[in-house]
Short mmCIF file of C-alpha atoms (C1' of nucleotides) in Angstrom, two decimals:
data_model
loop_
_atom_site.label_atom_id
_atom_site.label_comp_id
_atom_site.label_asym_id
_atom_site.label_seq_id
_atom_site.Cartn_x
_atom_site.Cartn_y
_atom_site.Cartn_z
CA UNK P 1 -31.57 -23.38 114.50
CA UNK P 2 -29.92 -21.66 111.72
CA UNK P 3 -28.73 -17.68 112.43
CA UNK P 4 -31.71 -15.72 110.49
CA UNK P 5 -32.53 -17.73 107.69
CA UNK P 6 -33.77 -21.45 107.60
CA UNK P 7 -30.85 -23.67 106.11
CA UNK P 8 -33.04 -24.10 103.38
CA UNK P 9 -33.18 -20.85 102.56
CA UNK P 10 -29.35 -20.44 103.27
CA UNK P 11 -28.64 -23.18 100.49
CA UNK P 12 -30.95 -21.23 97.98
CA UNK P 13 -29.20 -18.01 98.49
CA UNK P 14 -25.95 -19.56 98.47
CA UNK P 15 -27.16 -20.93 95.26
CA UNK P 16 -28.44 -18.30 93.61
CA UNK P 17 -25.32 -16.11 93.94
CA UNK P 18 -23.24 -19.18 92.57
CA UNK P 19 -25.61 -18.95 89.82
CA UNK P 20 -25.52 -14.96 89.42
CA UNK P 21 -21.66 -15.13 89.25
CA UNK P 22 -21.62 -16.98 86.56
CA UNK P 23 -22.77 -14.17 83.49
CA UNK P 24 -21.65 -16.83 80.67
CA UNK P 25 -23.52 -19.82 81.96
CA UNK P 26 -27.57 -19.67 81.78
CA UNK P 27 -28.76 -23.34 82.92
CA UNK P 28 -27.53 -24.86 85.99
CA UNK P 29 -27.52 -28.41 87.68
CA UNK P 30 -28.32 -29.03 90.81
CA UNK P 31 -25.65 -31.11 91.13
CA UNK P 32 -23.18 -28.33 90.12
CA UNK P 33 -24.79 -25.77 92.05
CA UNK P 34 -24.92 -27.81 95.42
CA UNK P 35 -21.26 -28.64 94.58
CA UNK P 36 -19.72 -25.15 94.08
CA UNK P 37 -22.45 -23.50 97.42
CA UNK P 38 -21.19 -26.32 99.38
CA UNK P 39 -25.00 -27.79 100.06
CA UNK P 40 -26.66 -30.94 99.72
CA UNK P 41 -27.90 -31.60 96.51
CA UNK P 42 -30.87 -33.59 96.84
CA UNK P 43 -32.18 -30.83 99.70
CA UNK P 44 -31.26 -27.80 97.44
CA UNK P 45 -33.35 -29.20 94.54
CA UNK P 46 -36.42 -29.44 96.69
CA UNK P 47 -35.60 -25.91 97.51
CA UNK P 48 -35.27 -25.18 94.27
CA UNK P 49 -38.59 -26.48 93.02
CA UNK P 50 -39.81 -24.07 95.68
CA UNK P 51 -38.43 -20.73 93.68
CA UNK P 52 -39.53 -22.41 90.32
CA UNK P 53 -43.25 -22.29 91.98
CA UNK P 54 -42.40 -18.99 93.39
CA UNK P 55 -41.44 -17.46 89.81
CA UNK P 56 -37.61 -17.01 90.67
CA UNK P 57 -36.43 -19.87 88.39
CA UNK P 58 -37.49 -21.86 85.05
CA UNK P 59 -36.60 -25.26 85.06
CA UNK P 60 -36.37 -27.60 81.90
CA UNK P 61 -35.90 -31.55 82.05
CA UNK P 62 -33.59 -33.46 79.99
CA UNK P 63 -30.07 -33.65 78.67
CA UNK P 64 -29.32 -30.01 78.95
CA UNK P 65 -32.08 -29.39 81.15
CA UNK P 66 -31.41 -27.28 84.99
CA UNK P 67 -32.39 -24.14 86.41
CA UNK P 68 -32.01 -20.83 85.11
CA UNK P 69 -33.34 -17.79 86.17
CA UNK P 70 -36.81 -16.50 85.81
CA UNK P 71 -35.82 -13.10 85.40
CA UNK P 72 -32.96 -10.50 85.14
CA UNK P 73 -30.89 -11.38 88.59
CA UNK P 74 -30.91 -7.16 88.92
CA UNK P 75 -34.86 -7.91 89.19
CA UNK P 76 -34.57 -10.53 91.93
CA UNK P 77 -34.20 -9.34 95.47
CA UNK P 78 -33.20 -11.28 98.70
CA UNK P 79 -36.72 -10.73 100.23
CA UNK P 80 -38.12 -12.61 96.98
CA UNK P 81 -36.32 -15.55 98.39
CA UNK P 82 -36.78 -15.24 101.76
CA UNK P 83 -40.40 -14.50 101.48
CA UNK P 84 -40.78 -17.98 99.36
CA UNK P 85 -38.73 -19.95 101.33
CA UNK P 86 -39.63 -18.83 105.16
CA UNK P 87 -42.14 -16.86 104.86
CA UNK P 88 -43.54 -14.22 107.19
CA UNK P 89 -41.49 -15.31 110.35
CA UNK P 90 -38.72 -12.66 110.00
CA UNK P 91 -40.90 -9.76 108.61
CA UNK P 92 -43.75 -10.39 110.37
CA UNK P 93 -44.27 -11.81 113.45
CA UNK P 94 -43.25 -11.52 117.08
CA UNK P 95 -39.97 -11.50 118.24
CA UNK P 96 -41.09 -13.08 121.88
CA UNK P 97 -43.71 -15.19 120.14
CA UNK P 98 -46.55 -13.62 121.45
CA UNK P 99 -49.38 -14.14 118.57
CA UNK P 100 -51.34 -11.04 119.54
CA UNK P 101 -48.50 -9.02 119.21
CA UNK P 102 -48.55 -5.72 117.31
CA UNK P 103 -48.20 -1.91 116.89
CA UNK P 104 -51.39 -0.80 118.93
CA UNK P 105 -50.87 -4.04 121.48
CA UNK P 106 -46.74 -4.40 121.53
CA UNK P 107 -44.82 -6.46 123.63
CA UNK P 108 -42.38 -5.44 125.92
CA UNK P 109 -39.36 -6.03 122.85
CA UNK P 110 -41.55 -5.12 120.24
CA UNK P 111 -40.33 -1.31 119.72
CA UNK P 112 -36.74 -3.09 119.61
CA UNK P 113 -37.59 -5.70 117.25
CA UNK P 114 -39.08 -3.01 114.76
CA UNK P 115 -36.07 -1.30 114.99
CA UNK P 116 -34.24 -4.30 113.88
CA UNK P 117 -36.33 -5.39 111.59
CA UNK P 118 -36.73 -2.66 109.53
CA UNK P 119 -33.37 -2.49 108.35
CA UNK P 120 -33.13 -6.16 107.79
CA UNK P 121 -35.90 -5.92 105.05
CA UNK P 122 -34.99 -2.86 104.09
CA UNK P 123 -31.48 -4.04 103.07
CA UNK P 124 -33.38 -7.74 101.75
CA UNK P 125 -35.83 -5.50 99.49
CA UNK P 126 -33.08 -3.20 98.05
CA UNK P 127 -30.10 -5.65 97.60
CA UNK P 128 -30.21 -8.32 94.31
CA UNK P 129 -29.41 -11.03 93.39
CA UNK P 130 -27.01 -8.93 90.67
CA UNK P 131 -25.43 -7.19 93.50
CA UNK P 132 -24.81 -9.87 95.47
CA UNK P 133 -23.23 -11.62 92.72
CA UNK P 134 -20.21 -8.76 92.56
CA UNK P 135 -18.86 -9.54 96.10
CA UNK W 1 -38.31 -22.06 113.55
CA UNK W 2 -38.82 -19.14 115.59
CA UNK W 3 -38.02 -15.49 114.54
CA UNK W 4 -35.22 -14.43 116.04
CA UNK W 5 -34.83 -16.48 119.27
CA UNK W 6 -35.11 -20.27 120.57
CA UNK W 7 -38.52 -21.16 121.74
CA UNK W 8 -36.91 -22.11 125.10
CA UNK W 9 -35.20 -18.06 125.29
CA UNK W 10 -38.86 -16.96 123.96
CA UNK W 11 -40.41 -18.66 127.12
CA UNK W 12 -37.49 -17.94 129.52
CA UNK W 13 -37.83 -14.25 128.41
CA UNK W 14 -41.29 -13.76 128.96
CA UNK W 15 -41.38 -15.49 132.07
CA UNK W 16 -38.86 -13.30 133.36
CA UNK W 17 -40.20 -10.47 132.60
CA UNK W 18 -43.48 -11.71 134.50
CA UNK W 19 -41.50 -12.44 137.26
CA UNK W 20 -40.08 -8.48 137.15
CA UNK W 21 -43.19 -7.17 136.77
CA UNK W 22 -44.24 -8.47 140.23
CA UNK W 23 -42.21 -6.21 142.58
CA UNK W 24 -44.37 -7.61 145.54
CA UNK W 25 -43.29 -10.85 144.86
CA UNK W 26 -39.82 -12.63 145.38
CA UNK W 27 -40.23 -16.30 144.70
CA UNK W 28 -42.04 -18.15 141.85
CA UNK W 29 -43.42 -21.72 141.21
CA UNK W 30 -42.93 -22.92 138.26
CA UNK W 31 -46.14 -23.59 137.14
CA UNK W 32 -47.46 -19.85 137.97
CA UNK W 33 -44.68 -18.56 135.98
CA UNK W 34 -45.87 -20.72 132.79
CA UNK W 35 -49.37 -19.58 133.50
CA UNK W 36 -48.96 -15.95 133.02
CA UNK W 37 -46.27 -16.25 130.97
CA UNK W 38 -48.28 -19.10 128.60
CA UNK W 39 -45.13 -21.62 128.28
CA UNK W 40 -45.59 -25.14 128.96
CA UNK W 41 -44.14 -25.37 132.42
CA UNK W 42 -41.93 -28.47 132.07
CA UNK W 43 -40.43 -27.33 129.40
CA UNK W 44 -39.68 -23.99 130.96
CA UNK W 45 -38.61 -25.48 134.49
CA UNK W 46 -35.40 -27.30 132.49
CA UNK W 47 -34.83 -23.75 130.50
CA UNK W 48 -34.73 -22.32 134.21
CA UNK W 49 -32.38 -25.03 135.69
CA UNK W 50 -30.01 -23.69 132.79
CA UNK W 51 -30.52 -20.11 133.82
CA UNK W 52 -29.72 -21.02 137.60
CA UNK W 53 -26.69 -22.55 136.48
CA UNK W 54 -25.65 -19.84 134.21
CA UNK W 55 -26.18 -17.01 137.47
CA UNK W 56 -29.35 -15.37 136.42
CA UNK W 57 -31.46 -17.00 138.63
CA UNK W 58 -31.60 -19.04 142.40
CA UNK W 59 -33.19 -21.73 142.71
CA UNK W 60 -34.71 -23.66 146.35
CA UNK W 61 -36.63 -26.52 146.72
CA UNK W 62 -39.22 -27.63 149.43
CA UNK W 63 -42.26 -25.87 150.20
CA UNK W 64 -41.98 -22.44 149.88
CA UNK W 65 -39.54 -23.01 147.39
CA UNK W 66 -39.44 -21.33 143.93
CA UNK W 67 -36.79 -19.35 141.81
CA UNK W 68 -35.85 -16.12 142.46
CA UNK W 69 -33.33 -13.46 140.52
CA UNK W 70 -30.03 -14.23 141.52
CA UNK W 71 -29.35 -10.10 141.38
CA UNK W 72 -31.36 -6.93 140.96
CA UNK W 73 -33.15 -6.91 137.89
CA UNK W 74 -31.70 -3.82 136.70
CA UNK W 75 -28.74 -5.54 136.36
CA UNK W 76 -29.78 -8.67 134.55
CA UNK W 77 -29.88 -7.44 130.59
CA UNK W 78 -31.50 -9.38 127.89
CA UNK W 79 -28.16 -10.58 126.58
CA UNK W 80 -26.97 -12.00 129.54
CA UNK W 81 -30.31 -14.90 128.93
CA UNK W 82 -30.00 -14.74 125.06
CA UNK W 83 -26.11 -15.96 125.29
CA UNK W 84 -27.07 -18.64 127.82
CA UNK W 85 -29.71 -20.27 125.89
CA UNK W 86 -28.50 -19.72 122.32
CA UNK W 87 -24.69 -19.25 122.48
CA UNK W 88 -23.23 -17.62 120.37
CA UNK W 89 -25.77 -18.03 116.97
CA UNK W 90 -27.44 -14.38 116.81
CA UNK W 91 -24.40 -12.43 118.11
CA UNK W 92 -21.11 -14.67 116.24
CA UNK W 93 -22.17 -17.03 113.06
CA UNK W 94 -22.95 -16.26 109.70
CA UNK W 95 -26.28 -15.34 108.56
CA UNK W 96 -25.49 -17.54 105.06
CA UNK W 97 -23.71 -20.70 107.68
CA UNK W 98 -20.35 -20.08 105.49
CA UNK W 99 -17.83 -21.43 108.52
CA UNK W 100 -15.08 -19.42 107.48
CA UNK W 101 -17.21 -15.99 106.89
CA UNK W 102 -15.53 -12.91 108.79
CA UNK W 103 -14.45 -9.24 108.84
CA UNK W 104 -11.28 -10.25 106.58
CA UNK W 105 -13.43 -12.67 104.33
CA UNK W 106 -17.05 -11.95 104.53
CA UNK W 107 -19.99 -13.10 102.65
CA UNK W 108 -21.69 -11.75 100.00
CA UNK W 109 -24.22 -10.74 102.90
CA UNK W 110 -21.75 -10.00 105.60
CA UNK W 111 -21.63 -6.05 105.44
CA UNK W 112 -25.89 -6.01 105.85
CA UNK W 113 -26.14 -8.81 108.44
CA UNK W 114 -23.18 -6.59 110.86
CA UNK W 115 -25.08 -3.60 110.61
CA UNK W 116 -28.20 -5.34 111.73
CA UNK W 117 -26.75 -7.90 114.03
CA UNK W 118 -24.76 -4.87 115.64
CA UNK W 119 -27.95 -3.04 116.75
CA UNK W 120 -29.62 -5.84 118.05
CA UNK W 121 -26.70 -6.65 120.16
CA UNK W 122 -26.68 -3.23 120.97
CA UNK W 123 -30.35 -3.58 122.45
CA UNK W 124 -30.28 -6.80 123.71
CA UNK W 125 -27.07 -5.33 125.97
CA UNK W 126 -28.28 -2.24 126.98
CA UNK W 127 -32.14 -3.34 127.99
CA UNK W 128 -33.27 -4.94 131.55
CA UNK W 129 -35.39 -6.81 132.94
CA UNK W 130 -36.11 -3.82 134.98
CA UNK W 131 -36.96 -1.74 131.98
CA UNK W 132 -38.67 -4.89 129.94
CA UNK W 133 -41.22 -5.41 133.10
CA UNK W 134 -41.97 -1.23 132.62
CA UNK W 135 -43.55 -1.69 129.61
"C1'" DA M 1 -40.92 -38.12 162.44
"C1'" DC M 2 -44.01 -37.45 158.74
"C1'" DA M 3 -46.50 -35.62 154.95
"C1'" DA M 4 -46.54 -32.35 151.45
"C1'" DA M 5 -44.42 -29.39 148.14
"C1'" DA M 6 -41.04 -27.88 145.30
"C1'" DA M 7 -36.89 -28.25 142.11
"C1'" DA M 8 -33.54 -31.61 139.85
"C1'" DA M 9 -32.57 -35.15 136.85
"C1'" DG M 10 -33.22 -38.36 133.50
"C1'" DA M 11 -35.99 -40.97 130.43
"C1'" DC M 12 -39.13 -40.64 127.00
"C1'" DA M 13 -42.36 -38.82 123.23
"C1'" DA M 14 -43.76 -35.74 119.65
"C1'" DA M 15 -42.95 -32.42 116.16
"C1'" DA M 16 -40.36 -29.87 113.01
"C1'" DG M 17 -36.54 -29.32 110.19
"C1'" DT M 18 -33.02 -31.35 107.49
"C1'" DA M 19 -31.38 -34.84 104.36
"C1'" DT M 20 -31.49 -38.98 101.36
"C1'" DC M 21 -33.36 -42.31 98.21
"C1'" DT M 22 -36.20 -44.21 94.55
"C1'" DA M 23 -39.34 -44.17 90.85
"C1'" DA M 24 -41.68 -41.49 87.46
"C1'" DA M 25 -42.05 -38.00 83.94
"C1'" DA M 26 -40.11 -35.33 80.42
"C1'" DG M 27 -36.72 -33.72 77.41
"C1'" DT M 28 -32.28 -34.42 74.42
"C1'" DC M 29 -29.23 -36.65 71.53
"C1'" DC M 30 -27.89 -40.35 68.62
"C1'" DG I 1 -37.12 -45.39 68.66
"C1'" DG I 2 -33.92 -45.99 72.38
"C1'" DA I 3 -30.48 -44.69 75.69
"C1'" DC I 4 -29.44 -41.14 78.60
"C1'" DT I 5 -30.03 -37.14 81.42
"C1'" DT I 6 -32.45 -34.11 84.14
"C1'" DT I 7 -36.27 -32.36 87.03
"C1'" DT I 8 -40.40 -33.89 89.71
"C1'" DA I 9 -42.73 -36.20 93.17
"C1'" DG I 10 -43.19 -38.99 96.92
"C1'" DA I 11 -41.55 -41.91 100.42
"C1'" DT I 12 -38.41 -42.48 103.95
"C1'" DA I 13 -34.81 -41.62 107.40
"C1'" DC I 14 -32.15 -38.81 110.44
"C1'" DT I 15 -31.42 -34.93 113.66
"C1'" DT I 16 -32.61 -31.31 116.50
"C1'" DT I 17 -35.83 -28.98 119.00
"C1'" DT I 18 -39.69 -28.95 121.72
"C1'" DG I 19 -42.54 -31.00 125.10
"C1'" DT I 20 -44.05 -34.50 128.67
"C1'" DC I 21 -43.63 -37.82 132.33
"C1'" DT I 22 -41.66 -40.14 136.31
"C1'" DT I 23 -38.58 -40.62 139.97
"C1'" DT I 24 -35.46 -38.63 143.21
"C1'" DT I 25 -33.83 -35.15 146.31
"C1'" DT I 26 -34.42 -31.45 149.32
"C1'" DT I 27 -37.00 -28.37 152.17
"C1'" DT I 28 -40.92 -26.83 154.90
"C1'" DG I 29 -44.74 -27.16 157.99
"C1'" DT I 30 -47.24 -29.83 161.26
#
DNA sequence: ACAAAAAAAGACAAAAGTATCTAAAAGTCC
DNA sequence: GGACTTTTAGATACTTTTGTCTTTTTTTGT
């Protein structure tokens, strides 16, 4: 079990802000990108189809084919990613894995969780891909 | 993948906190404790075996055997199960799996996942069985 | 002593997540 | 058009986690 994110979704963003560092160069290989975020190519491209589905990349096929962004990076946020890639599970559900969890019926962490939580998207909705890139 | 914690600290946790609900009672089977606590009770008898040998919980076989809390439950706090069952993942690593991401050289998301990770700590420390089974 | 009941331990099975490989489709360059 | 390059798609394999089953050990009650 990966720390908050799925290791797929770890590759992506690991990924992506290899990609967003780069300002000169638009189109990307998997190849190079797995290479230079230190992740498996072959798993990182499925991953990657994932955010072309999910409107975060374009991809193009061919000789100087790759991925490139879909959008400005300042108009991509972490929770775009997140959301594709693993879903609900972190914003959504129950901490304790209780499935009728929820404000009016909480369980005994759930006022806890929230409180954790919040900030986590919070910080995923407001930080991009753009700022990422600059640290 | 679970939200935030291993299935097997999801099941421990809300057995538990069964278990401290019942003041009345002292020693649990097993299979009662899955019941009310809806874990699959094999599966949560080996996640107890850990807890007994990690001093959060006594264990005695034969027939009126059971488990019991090794000490009072208002001094058994979340984190004491969490870092038994899942080390050192939620509290230590980093929340992109860089190995060598810390306070000197931290990830593009190091700054957000500390001031996250530092409250749930926080929580996990300062909350107890005793208080969990209040609510 | 004996039968029953419980945890302990280890083997085993199933499921999910992670990772690789191969063939096909599509685009580029000559 | 043909060779090459890249994504796409699907099959496959590996690993970890989750879950079950069986046997053994220990204790209790009769």
């Amino acid at each position: 079990m990966a720390v908050v994110f799925s290791r797929a979704c770890e590759y992506a963003l690991r990924g992506l802000i290899v990609m967003a560092k780069a300002k000169d160069r638009e189109v990307w290989r998997v190849p190079d990108v797995a290479e230079e975020s230190n992740s498996p190519a072959p798993f990182l491209a499925k991953t990657f189809q994932q955010l072309v589905k999910g409107g975060i990349l374009n991809s193009s096929k061919g000789r100087r084919g790759g991925f490139s962004f879909a959008r400005p990076i300042d108009e991509i946020f972490l929770i775009d990613i997140v959301n594709i890639l693993d879903g609900q599970r972190l914003t959504y559900d129950c901490a304790l894995g209780m499935p009728d969890c929820h404000d009016e019926n909480p369980c005994p962490f759930h006022v806890h969780w929230r409180r954790i939580r919040q900030p986590l998207i919070d910080a995923l909705s407001e930080e991009s891909l753009a700022q990422m890139a600059k640290k």
